[in-house]
Amino acid sequence: MLLVQPKEDAAEQFSKERIGPLIKATPALRALIGTAKTRSADETLTYKSFPGGFLALVGAGSPDNLARRPVRVVAYDETDKYPITREGDPIDLGDERLATFANWLSLRACSPTIAEESRIAASHDAGDQRRASIACPDCGHRMFPDFFDHVEWEGGKDGEPHRPETARIYCEACGSGWSEGQRLRALATIQWHQTRPFDHCGERQQPLEAYKAAWSAAAVDPVGAVWDWWSGPRHAVHRAKCAHCGEWAVPNEHASFQAGKLYSPWPRDTPDRIARKWLAAQDDEDKKQAWWNTQAGWPYRRHQGRELKVETLASRGEVWPADVPDGVAVLTAGIDVQDYRIEIEIVGWGRNEESWSIDYEVIDGEFDQPATQAALDAYLMRVRKRADGRGFEVAAACIDSGGHHTEAVYQFAKARLGRRVWAIKGESARTGQRNPVWPVKRPQARSKKSFRPVIIGVNAAKDFIRTALGRERLGPNYMHFPASRDIGYFQQLTAERSITKVVSGRKFRVWELPPGRANEALDCRVYAYAALAGLLHMGLKLNKRAGEVGAAETVDERPAVEAAEPQTATAPLRAPAKYRGGASARLA
């Protein structure tokens, strides 16, 4: 067995503080390995020999130690702290030592850190993504406790102080609030479920979302509708099955687990302490990251919170009765110009900047070709209709001028300033400044020599979009998507990450595109939002316009959204009405 720690001194410390006391306190181990006072070749601080095998403790920074011996079991601790060695990733090097054994086992444990940088998060996502359910001690309903959905406390409304000491878990079925004793008893009912999304029978299926839909529909056995309980002499797990053929669709070779502190039995890990830490972290990004990583058990995006899952966004797909759904007051377009194609998104905006992605189009061809411009012009001038027959035209459009077709974009936009087609360019915000999305001065017609694009605040626009993507409840800033939108669109929309840089002792954050990722969908949405900002700057009263075109006054007045097939659009699970409006509502 090989136990890998981030550094050599960490391995020695682990041996002194954990392995040594374990051996001393366990008679069977003490008889096999000896006492802590023994100093022999068979027992050193980082090497423990016993009949039939050994345990070696090494640091991840030494390729020689990782490659020295064949092992059957390798355990990696605190994986996100490992350095990259001169010979590659320590985990890859360690796993190579398993080749001799057919019954090998590779274990990896760590709290996740930064999204898209975390080794343990990547390993979790590559596995079957098991989540733990527990049974309500009052009604027996099986649920997956989440801090924002199921933990409530008193106060926090109308200026009242928060009272986190009253925080407790509430059952989403019967609404009962659990005492700490009930929570601890509920932990004895933990069962693990495979939740990794999968493609089967021609359909993209998401077990956890399917369970929520089955429970919301009052299915007789919502768990049995999604999973089969499978147990053997060494394993027990709910296997995810296809909703159509019933076949187990997720491999059982790579088990990965996620659980936050709500599942912890330790005295300091209670809902009220978790709530206190959340409230204390609100004005400190470092504390927020620590909370998400250690209390919630999820990777963190700086200034953005929990990592967004593209599968979750795709599951929100809706079917609308017409091109323009009810609630839309104005249409804008965002146009991204590439070398050999143009990508355009038409976005509908409603009350309080709630948005609908109306259409996404790709036009092949170089922008300086007349046929390409004609196709774009026709697309922008198309009238899109609501179910009642009311037509909507694109009120404003922003077109990227920062590529290889700058002059052609200038000429195209200048000829269409009367239709509010604006050539734009993103600010050079390398030091993280947050300028307004739309500049103070209005765009005006200029001569060919003096024409300049509108410089938009891309950092502020991306901040808004990332926050809006995280909205889970209908209302202000919520982003709607059609069911027809493929997964690649959402991958592009969430491609960039917010990172913190330090220059001359000053911290600032910027948006960064990881290598190999595409972000055209995000750029199009930034430009469509900039077009809305331009309209607002020129006097548009969005909420007033929403009333004038007959947009719904409130969320509750809107017609129900038809669920997409095969995806299901379901409302978030909530406790009964008297328990609503706690943590999740306050933080929405």
XYZ file of C-alpha atoms in Angstrom:
588
model
C 0.000 0.000 0.000
C 1.193 3.481 -0.876
C -0.112 6.558 0.937
C 0.695 9.837 -0.842
C 0.764 13.198 0.942
C 1.499 16.587 -0.709
C 5.021 16.791 0.770
C 7.545 14.536 2.503
C 7.186 16.351 5.839
C 3.400 16.006 5.570
C 3.861 12.236 5.127
C 6.052 12.070 8.229
C 3.602 14.193 10.197
C 0.708 11.967 9.111
C 2.667 8.924 10.251
C 3.361 10.459 13.671
C -0.126 11.830 14.299
C -2.338 9.217 12.633
C -0.609 5.949 11.758
C 1.500 5.635 14.924
C -1.398 6.237 17.364
C -3.611 3.895 15.278
C -1.086 1.070 15.645
C -0.603 1.694 19.354
C -4.348 1.718 20.029
C -5.094 -1.432 18.028
C -3.815 -4.711 19.560
C -4.061 -6.673 16.308
C -1.971 -4.108 14.437
C 0.464 -3.726 17.329
C 1.109 -7.455 17.280
C 1.885 -7.395 13.566
C 3.886 -4.177 13.230
C 5.373 -3.652 16.674
C 5.369 -0.623 18.917
C 6.181 2.990 18.187
C 9.468 2.534 20.089
C 10.716 -0.106 17.666
C 13.358 1.221 15.320
C 14.165 -1.429 12.743
C 14.375 -1.842 9.017
C 10.834 -3.202 9.062
C 9.329 -0.161 10.775
C 10.395 3.384 10.114
C 8.448 6.599 10.168
C 7.454 6.276 6.494
C 7.565 2.485 6.060
C 5.493 -0.038 7.997
C 6.048 -3.713 7.198
C 3.679 -6.513 8.185
C 3.154 -10.155 7.124
C 1.921 -10.166 3.548
C 2.636 -6.558 2.684
C 3.679 -3.057 3.691
C 2.494 0.537 3.969
C 4.777 3.221 2.522
C 4.175 6.955 3.019
C 5.655 9.343 0.442
C 5.416 12.950 -0.695
C 3.854 13.755 -4.057
C 6.790 15.930 -5.069
C 9.225 13.020 -5.435
C 8.835 11.040 -8.701
C 11.420 8.522 -7.482
C 9.355 7.573 -4.439
C 6.205 7.271 -6.533
C 7.864 5.008 -9.112
C 10.016 2.917 -6.793
C 7.785 -0.119 -6.092
C 4.713 -1.968 -7.378
C 1.654 -1.600 -5.133
C -1.889 -2.945 -5.058
C -3.508 -0.032 -3.217
C -2.532 3.623 -3.589
C -4.264 6.288 -1.482
C -3.890 9.959 -2.414
C -4.653 12.466 0.350
C -5.153 16.229 -0.187
C -4.809 15.794 -3.958
C -5.466 19.448 -4.820
C -2.233 20.414 -3.049
C 0.000 18.195 -5.184
C 2.716 19.875 -7.263
C 3.388 18.895 -10.866
C 6.701 17.018 -10.908
C 9.340 17.024 -13.607
C 7.951 13.683 -14.777
C 4.290 14.665 -14.783
C 1.246 14.530 -12.538
C 1.853 12.585 -9.284
C -1.471 10.746 -9.561
C -0.641 9.457 -13.044
C 2.781 8.334 -11.818
C 1.361 6.588 -8.769
C -1.376 4.806 -10.719
C 1.261 3.339 -13.031
C 2.545 1.316 -10.044
C -0.772 -0.594 -9.931
C -0.150 -2.453 -13.199
C 1.176 -5.610 -11.495
C -2.077 -6.346 -9.671
C -5.429 -7.354 -11.157
C -7.334 -6.323 -8.005
C -5.824 -2.845 -7.740
C -7.494 0.087 -6.011
C -6.821 3.824 -6.395
C -8.277 6.087 -3.684
C -8.380 9.883 -3.858
C -9.614 12.210 -1.112
C -9.695 15.979 -0.751
C -11.952 18.964 -0.340
C -12.409 20.593 -3.769
C -10.844 23.983 -4.442
C -11.179 26.210 -7.516
C -13.487 25.115 -10.341
C -11.635 23.758 -13.381
C -8.384 23.680 -11.385
C -9.354 21.068 -8.807
C -7.943 17.546 -9.289
C -10.502 15.994 -6.975
C -13.397 17.723 -8.743
C -12.181 16.450 -12.110
C -11.845 12.945 -10.700
C -15.328 13.176 -9.184
C -16.842 14.274 -12.482
C -15.149 11.390 -14.296
C -16.786 8.898 -11.912
C -20.412 7.909 -11.347
C -21.023 11.010 -9.147
C -22.722 9.421 -6.159
C -24.867 11.571 -3.886
C -26.217 10.511 -0.516
C -29.895 10.455 0.405
C -31.279 10.198 3.926
C -34.770 9.402 5.212
C -36.848 11.985 7.083
C -37.229 10.774 10.703
C -40.863 11.958 10.708
C -42.336 10.854 7.370
C -39.668 8.592 5.871
C -39.330 10.639 2.673
C -35.868 10.140 1.128
C -34.182 13.425 0.242
C -30.790 14.847 -0.706
C -30.176 17.636 1.859
C -28.891 20.896 0.396
C -28.095 23.975 2.458
C -29.927 26.415 0.173
C -32.992 24.233 -0.373
C -33.534 22.642 3.028
C -31.901 24.742 5.776
C -33.971 27.588 7.221
C -33.542 29.967 10.140
C -35.411 32.843 11.707
C -34.813 36.514 10.909
C -33.241 38.131 7.880
C -36.476 39.695 6.599
C -37.456 43.367 6.556
C -34.235 44.404 8.251
C -34.499 41.844 11.048
C -31.183 40.392 12.219
C -30.405 36.853 11.175
C -30.734 34.226 13.885
C -28.531 31.389 12.602
C -28.726 29.623 15.978
C -32.268 28.600 14.932
C -31.107 26.964 11.684
C -32.247 23.427 11.050
C -33.038 21.076 8.170
C -36.664 21.004 7.006
C -38.147 18.039 5.189
C -39.270 18.978 1.697
C -42.202 16.551 1.936
C -43.804 17.008 5.362
C -42.170 20.330 6.323
C -40.965 19.156 9.719
C -37.865 20.815 11.161
C -35.328 18.325 12.461
C -33.701 18.573 15.825
C -29.980 17.786 15.981
C -30.833 14.374 17.400
C -33.147 13.679 14.468
C -30.465 14.770 11.999
C -27.940 12.387 13.556
C -30.459 9.528 13.467
C -31.227 10.328 9.829
C -27.536 9.927 8.982
C -27.850 6.244 9.877
C -30.142 5.859 6.848
C -27.624 7.106 4.255
C -27.794 5.413 0.872
C -25.685 6.370 -2.144
C -27.108 7.007 -5.621
C -25.375 7.274 -8.982
C -26.283 10.721 -10.369
C -23.985 11.032 -13.394
C -25.955 12.115 -16.516
C -25.933 9.598 -19.360
C -27.165 9.036 -22.917
C -29.347 5.981 -23.462
C -32.161 5.006 -25.803
C -31.505 8.173 -27.786
C -32.081 10.473 -24.821
C -29.960 12.522 -22.415
C -31.017 11.496 -18.894
C -30.158 13.011 -15.514
C -30.956 10.733 -12.568
C -31.183 13.404 -9.863
C -33.439 15.662 -11.949
C -35.546 12.641 -12.910
C -35.971 11.791 -9.220
C -37.103 15.323 -8.407
C -39.608 15.176 -11.261
C -40.908 11.771 -10.132
C -41.289 12.951 -6.554
C -43.014 16.177 -7.645
C -45.425 14.071 -9.694
C -46.217 11.996 -6.566
C -44.822 8.774 -8.033
C -45.490 5.705 -5.903
C -41.768 4.939 -5.641
C -39.729 7.854 -7.019
C -36.456 6.185 -5.992
C -37.375 2.929 -7.724
C -38.353 4.845 -10.848
C -34.781 6.086 -11.292
C -32.470 3.618 -9.524
C -32.147 -0.103 -8.747
C -30.695 -1.032 -5.369
C -27.667 -3.223 -5.905
C -25.626 -4.780 -3.117
C -22.864 -7.325 -2.991
C -20.429 -8.582 -0.386
C -18.378 -5.354 -0.608
C -20.563 -2.829 -2.413
C -24.000 -1.231 -2.056
C -25.316 1.522 -4.298
C -28.419 2.645 -6.165
C -27.577 1.938 -9.818
C -28.959 4.505 -12.298
C -31.187 2.922 -14.937
C -32.591 4.035 -18.269
C -36.124 5.400 -17.981
C -37.139 3.494 -21.132
C -35.466 0.079 -21.157
C -34.493 -0.209 -17.482
C -30.887 -1.099 -18.281
C -28.160 0.066 -15.901
C -26.611 2.925 -17.824
C -23.781 4.217 -15.596
C -20.636 2.076 -15.143
C -19.818 0.932 -11.622
C -16.027 0.923 -12.068
C -15.204 4.460 -10.889
C -17.128 5.339 -7.742
C -17.029 9.040 -6.846
C -18.694 10.629 -3.840
C -19.739 14.140 -2.782
C -21.205 15.237 0.536
C -21.184 18.476 2.515
C -21.116 19.105 6.246
C -24.875 18.527 6.566
C -23.921 14.829 6.444
C -21.258 15.121 9.166
C -21.815 13.505 12.599
C -19.173 15.648 14.333
C -20.404 18.002 17.094
C -19.119 21.176 15.401
C -20.727 20.385 12.027
C -24.324 21.348 12.808
C -26.724 23.355 10.577
C -26.562 26.393 12.867
C -22.739 26.499 12.712
C -22.818 26.070 8.937
C -25.318 28.949 8.703
C -23.133 31.163 10.922
C -20.126 30.529 8.696
C -22.168 31.328 5.586
C -23.341 34.663 6.977
C -19.823 35.533 8.166
C -18.411 34.869 4.677
C -20.649 37.251 2.730
C -18.161 40.111 2.439
C -14.977 38.066 2.083
C -14.152 36.056 -1.048
C -11.553 33.942 0.756
C -14.105 32.959 3.401
C -16.674 32.238 0.701
C -14.287 29.888 -1.039
C -13.498 28.168 2.254
C -17.244 27.800 2.917
C -18.037 26.315 -0.490
C -15.030 23.974 -0.374
C -15.256 22.748 3.230
C -18.899 23.227 4.261
C -20.727 22.541 0.994
C -18.108 20.275 -0.564
C -18.200 21.903 -4.017
C -15.605 23.644 -6.204
C -15.725 27.427 -6.140
C -15.555 30.142 -8.775
C -14.116 33.339 -7.364
C -16.792 36.047 -7.046
C -19.300 33.659 -8.626
C -20.015 30.946 -6.041
C -20.699 27.330 -6.811
C -19.613 25.893 -10.128
C -22.351 25.825 -12.766
C -23.072 22.443 -14.290
C -23.889 22.553 -17.989
C -26.156 19.548 -17.512
C -28.218 21.511 -14.993
C -28.533 24.466 -17.354
C -29.528 22.184 -20.229
C -32.200 20.556 -18.056
C -33.963 23.943 -17.812
C -34.891 23.790 -21.506
C -38.427 24.971 -22.251
C -40.890 24.627 -25.118
C -42.592 27.881 -26.125
C -45.807 28.120 -28.171
C -44.230 30.633 -30.590
C -40.889 32.187 -31.553
C -41.308 34.881 -28.891
C -42.616 33.673 -25.512
C -44.870 35.697 -23.247
C -42.872 38.006 -21.003
C -40.578 39.365 -23.732
C -40.688 43.140 -24.197
C -37.764 43.813 -26.564
C -35.328 41.856 -28.729
C -31.593 42.493 -29.085
C -28.896 40.677 -31.038
C -25.285 39.831 -30.235
C -23.070 39.151 -33.256
C -19.638 37.510 -33.017
C -17.524 37.752 -36.186
C -15.047 34.924 -36.800
C -12.671 34.477 -39.739
C -15.004 32.305 -41.810
C -18.381 32.546 -40.101
C -20.724 34.748 -38.065
C -22.529 33.592 -34.917
C -25.632 35.447 -33.731
C -27.888 35.147 -30.715
C -31.291 36.814 -30.524
C -32.239 37.519 -26.912
C -35.613 38.607 -25.590
C -35.651 40.857 -22.534
C -38.512 41.288 -20.107
C -39.302 42.855 -16.788
C -36.267 43.332 -14.534
C -33.937 42.022 -17.261
C -35.324 38.505 -17.278
C -34.170 37.019 -20.573
C -35.099 34.389 -23.163
C -32.665 32.976 -25.730
C -34.912 33.244 -28.778
C -32.560 31.900 -31.458
C -28.925 31.096 -32.194
C -27.707 31.147 -35.788
C -24.406 30.472 -37.570
C -23.854 32.046 -41.010
C -20.892 30.630 -42.916
C -18.686 32.944 -44.952
C -16.176 35.754 -44.517
C -17.720 38.983 -43.310
C -16.259 41.124 -46.080
C -18.254 39.145 -48.684
C -21.529 40.827 -49.816
C -23.454 37.539 -49.640
C -22.498 37.065 -45.993
C -23.575 40.588 -45.075
C -26.829 40.202 -46.992
C -27.614 36.986 -45.108
C -26.907 38.702 -41.785
C -29.003 41.724 -42.710
C -31.955 39.554 -43.668
C -31.656 37.591 -40.435
C -31.645 40.757 -38.317
C -34.661 42.213 -40.142
C -36.777 39.101 -39.673
C -40.000 39.696 -37.707
C -40.506 37.163 -34.938
C -44.001 36.626 -33.583
C -45.596 35.895 -30.252
C -48.382 33.314 -29.896
C -51.031 36.049 -30.157
C -49.581 37.225 -33.485
C -47.745 40.310 -32.227
C -44.529 40.847 -34.143
C -41.132 41.789 -32.694
C -38.168 43.191 -34.572
C -34.583 43.366 -33.317
C -34.463 46.724 -31.527
C -30.662 46.912 -31.315
C -27.645 44.816 -32.194
C -23.979 44.854 -31.224
C -21.459 43.425 -33.666
C -17.888 42.574 -32.754
C -15.294 44.609 -34.640
C -12.176 43.267 -32.979
C -11.291 40.531 -35.464
C -9.796 40.432 -38.952
C -12.735 42.194 -40.631
C -12.695 45.449 -38.692
C -13.170 47.834 -41.611
C -15.978 45.743 -43.135
C -17.769 45.686 -39.771
C -17.397 49.461 -39.469
C -18.969 50.027 -42.868
C -21.796 47.568 -42.184
C -22.640 49.163 -38.839
C -22.273 52.774 -39.982
C -24.793 52.175 -42.755
C -27.275 50.828 -40.201
C -26.900 53.206 -37.259
C -30.508 54.239 -37.817
C -31.514 50.659 -36.979
C -29.215 50.737 -33.940
C -26.676 48.251 -35.288
C -23.591 49.212 -33.336
C -19.998 48.177 -33.980
C -18.449 47.402 -30.624
C -15.151 46.389 -29.138
C -14.456 44.943 -25.704
C -12.448 47.030 -23.270
C -8.852 46.063 -22.587
C -9.517 45.308 -18.927
C -6.351 43.404 -18.111
C -6.146 44.964 -14.664
C -9.672 43.905 -13.785
C -11.431 47.270 -13.843
C -15.241 47.144 -14.013
C -16.331 49.906 -16.382
C -20.012 50.364 -17.264
C -21.281 47.914 -19.869
C -22.282 50.886 -22.041
C -20.137 54.045 -22.128
C -21.490 57.444 -21.097
C -21.474 58.956 -24.581
C -24.036 57.869 -27.136
C -22.858 56.402 -30.462
C -23.143 58.863 -33.324
C -22.696 58.705 -37.082
C -19.145 59.598 -38.016
C -17.128 60.004 -41.132
C -15.158 57.071 -42.482
C -11.929 58.493 -41.110
C -13.194 59.231 -37.594
C -15.564 56.272 -37.126
C -14.808 54.340 -33.944
C -16.533 51.385 -32.304
C -18.377 51.588 -28.984
C -16.087 50.325 -26.221
C -18.161 48.100 -23.924
C -17.369 46.913 -20.389
C -17.003 43.174 -20.972
C -15.957 42.377 -17.392
C -19.118 43.900 -15.949
C -21.237 42.192 -18.629
C -19.720 38.781 -17.882
C -20.210 39.337 -14.150
C -23.905 39.961 -14.804
C -24.300 36.944 -17.087
C -22.548 34.563 -14.708
C -24.689 35.729 -11.795
C -27.860 35.484 -13.888
C -26.984 31.934 -14.956
C -26.953 30.959 -11.294
C -30.524 32.140 -10.747
C -32.752 29.131 -10.107
C -36.100 30.887 -9.647
C -38.214 32.627 -12.241
C -38.049 36.383 -11.947
C -35.445 39.155 -12.161
C -32.387 38.260 -14.277
C -33.486 34.630 -14.743
C -32.267 33.192 -18.061
C -34.611 30.974 -20.112
C -33.406 28.608 -22.840
C -35.224 26.550 -25.468
C -35.238 22.774 -25.176
C -33.689 22.504 -28.634
C -30.397 24.082 -27.508
C -27.577 21.504 -27.507
C -25.064 20.897 -24.735
C -22.253 22.543 -26.703
C -23.982 25.915 -26.407
C -23.978 25.715 -22.611
C -20.347 24.596 -22.590
C -19.445 27.736 -24.522
C -21.675 29.929 -22.366
C -19.846 28.797 -19.198
C -16.386 28.382 -20.736
C -14.646 31.323 -19.067
C -13.659 31.437 -15.426
C -13.084 34.332 -13.040
C -9.572 34.216 -11.629
C -7.704 36.459 -9.195
C -4.368 37.978 -10.195
C -1.898 39.920 -8.097
C 0.257 42.643 -9.662
C 2.464 44.900 -7.519
C 0.642 43.730 -4.429
C -2.813 44.632 -5.791
C -5.429 41.929 -6.249
C -7.873 42.042 -9.119
C -9.950 39.512 -10.980
C -10.300 38.917 -14.672
C -12.192 36.527 -16.897
C -9.985 33.875 -18.475
C -10.675 31.320 -21.219
C -8.975 27.978 -20.470
C -6.911 26.546 -23.348
C -8.865 24.502 -25.848
C -12.260 25.942 -24.902
C -14.623 27.860 -27.213
C -16.640 30.838 -25.948
C -18.593 32.180 -28.934
C -21.936 31.692 -27.162
C -20.724 33.757 -24.211
C -19.473 36.517 -26.511
C -22.815 36.642 -28.306
C -24.688 36.947 -25.019
C -22.304 39.698 -23.847
C -22.964 41.655 -27.052
C -26.747 41.130 -26.810
C -26.659 42.398 -23.237
C -24.553 45.364 -24.328
C -27.216 46.171 -26.942
C -29.839 46.214 -24.190
C -27.568 48.457 -22.111
C -27.317 50.792 -25.105
C -31.101 50.974 -25.385
C -31.434 51.672 -21.669
C -28.813 54.412 -21.942
C -30.793 55.976 -24.786
C -33.970 56.134 -22.714
C -35.682 52.724 -22.911
C -37.823 52.011 -19.835
C -37.788 48.229 -19.922
C -40.419 47.545 -17.262
C -42.713 50.175 -18.787
C -42.245 48.624 -22.227
C -43.053 45.218 -20.756
C -46.378 46.581 -19.569
C -47.075 48.238 -22.908
C -46.580 45.043 -24.913
C -48.659 42.994 -22.502
C -45.867 41.201 -20.645
C -47.050 39.504 -17.484
C -47.063 41.726 -14.417
C -45.768 39.032 -12.081
C -44.261 35.589 -12.331
C -47.469 33.972 -11.084
C -49.505 35.545 -13.918
C -47.477 33.907 -16.669
C -48.842 30.903 -18.510
C -47.253 27.663 -17.407
C -44.160 26.655 -19.392
C -44.598 23.378 -21.198
C -41.942 20.871 -20.161
C -39.520 19.858 -22.859
C -39.110 16.272 -23.990
C -36.996 14.371 -23.223
C -35.786 16.939 -20.698
C -38.137 17.957 -17.916
C -38.402 21.518 -16.661
C -39.383 21.354 -13.011
C -39.603 23.985 -10.319
C -37.113 23.740 -7.449
C -38.302 21.539 -4.574
C -39.558 23.620 -1.666
C -40.805 23.091 1.846
C -44.499 23.819 2.539
C -45.484 27.484 2.369
C -45.007 28.250 6.049
C -41.372 27.154 5.814
C -40.508 29.049 2.638
C -38.639 32.319 2.451
C -35.677 31.304 4.596
C -32.081 30.944 3.464
C -32.816 30.074 -0.148
C -35.243 32.953 -0.635
C -33.009 35.476 1.078
C -30.056 34.516 -1.095
C -31.902 34.288 -4.408
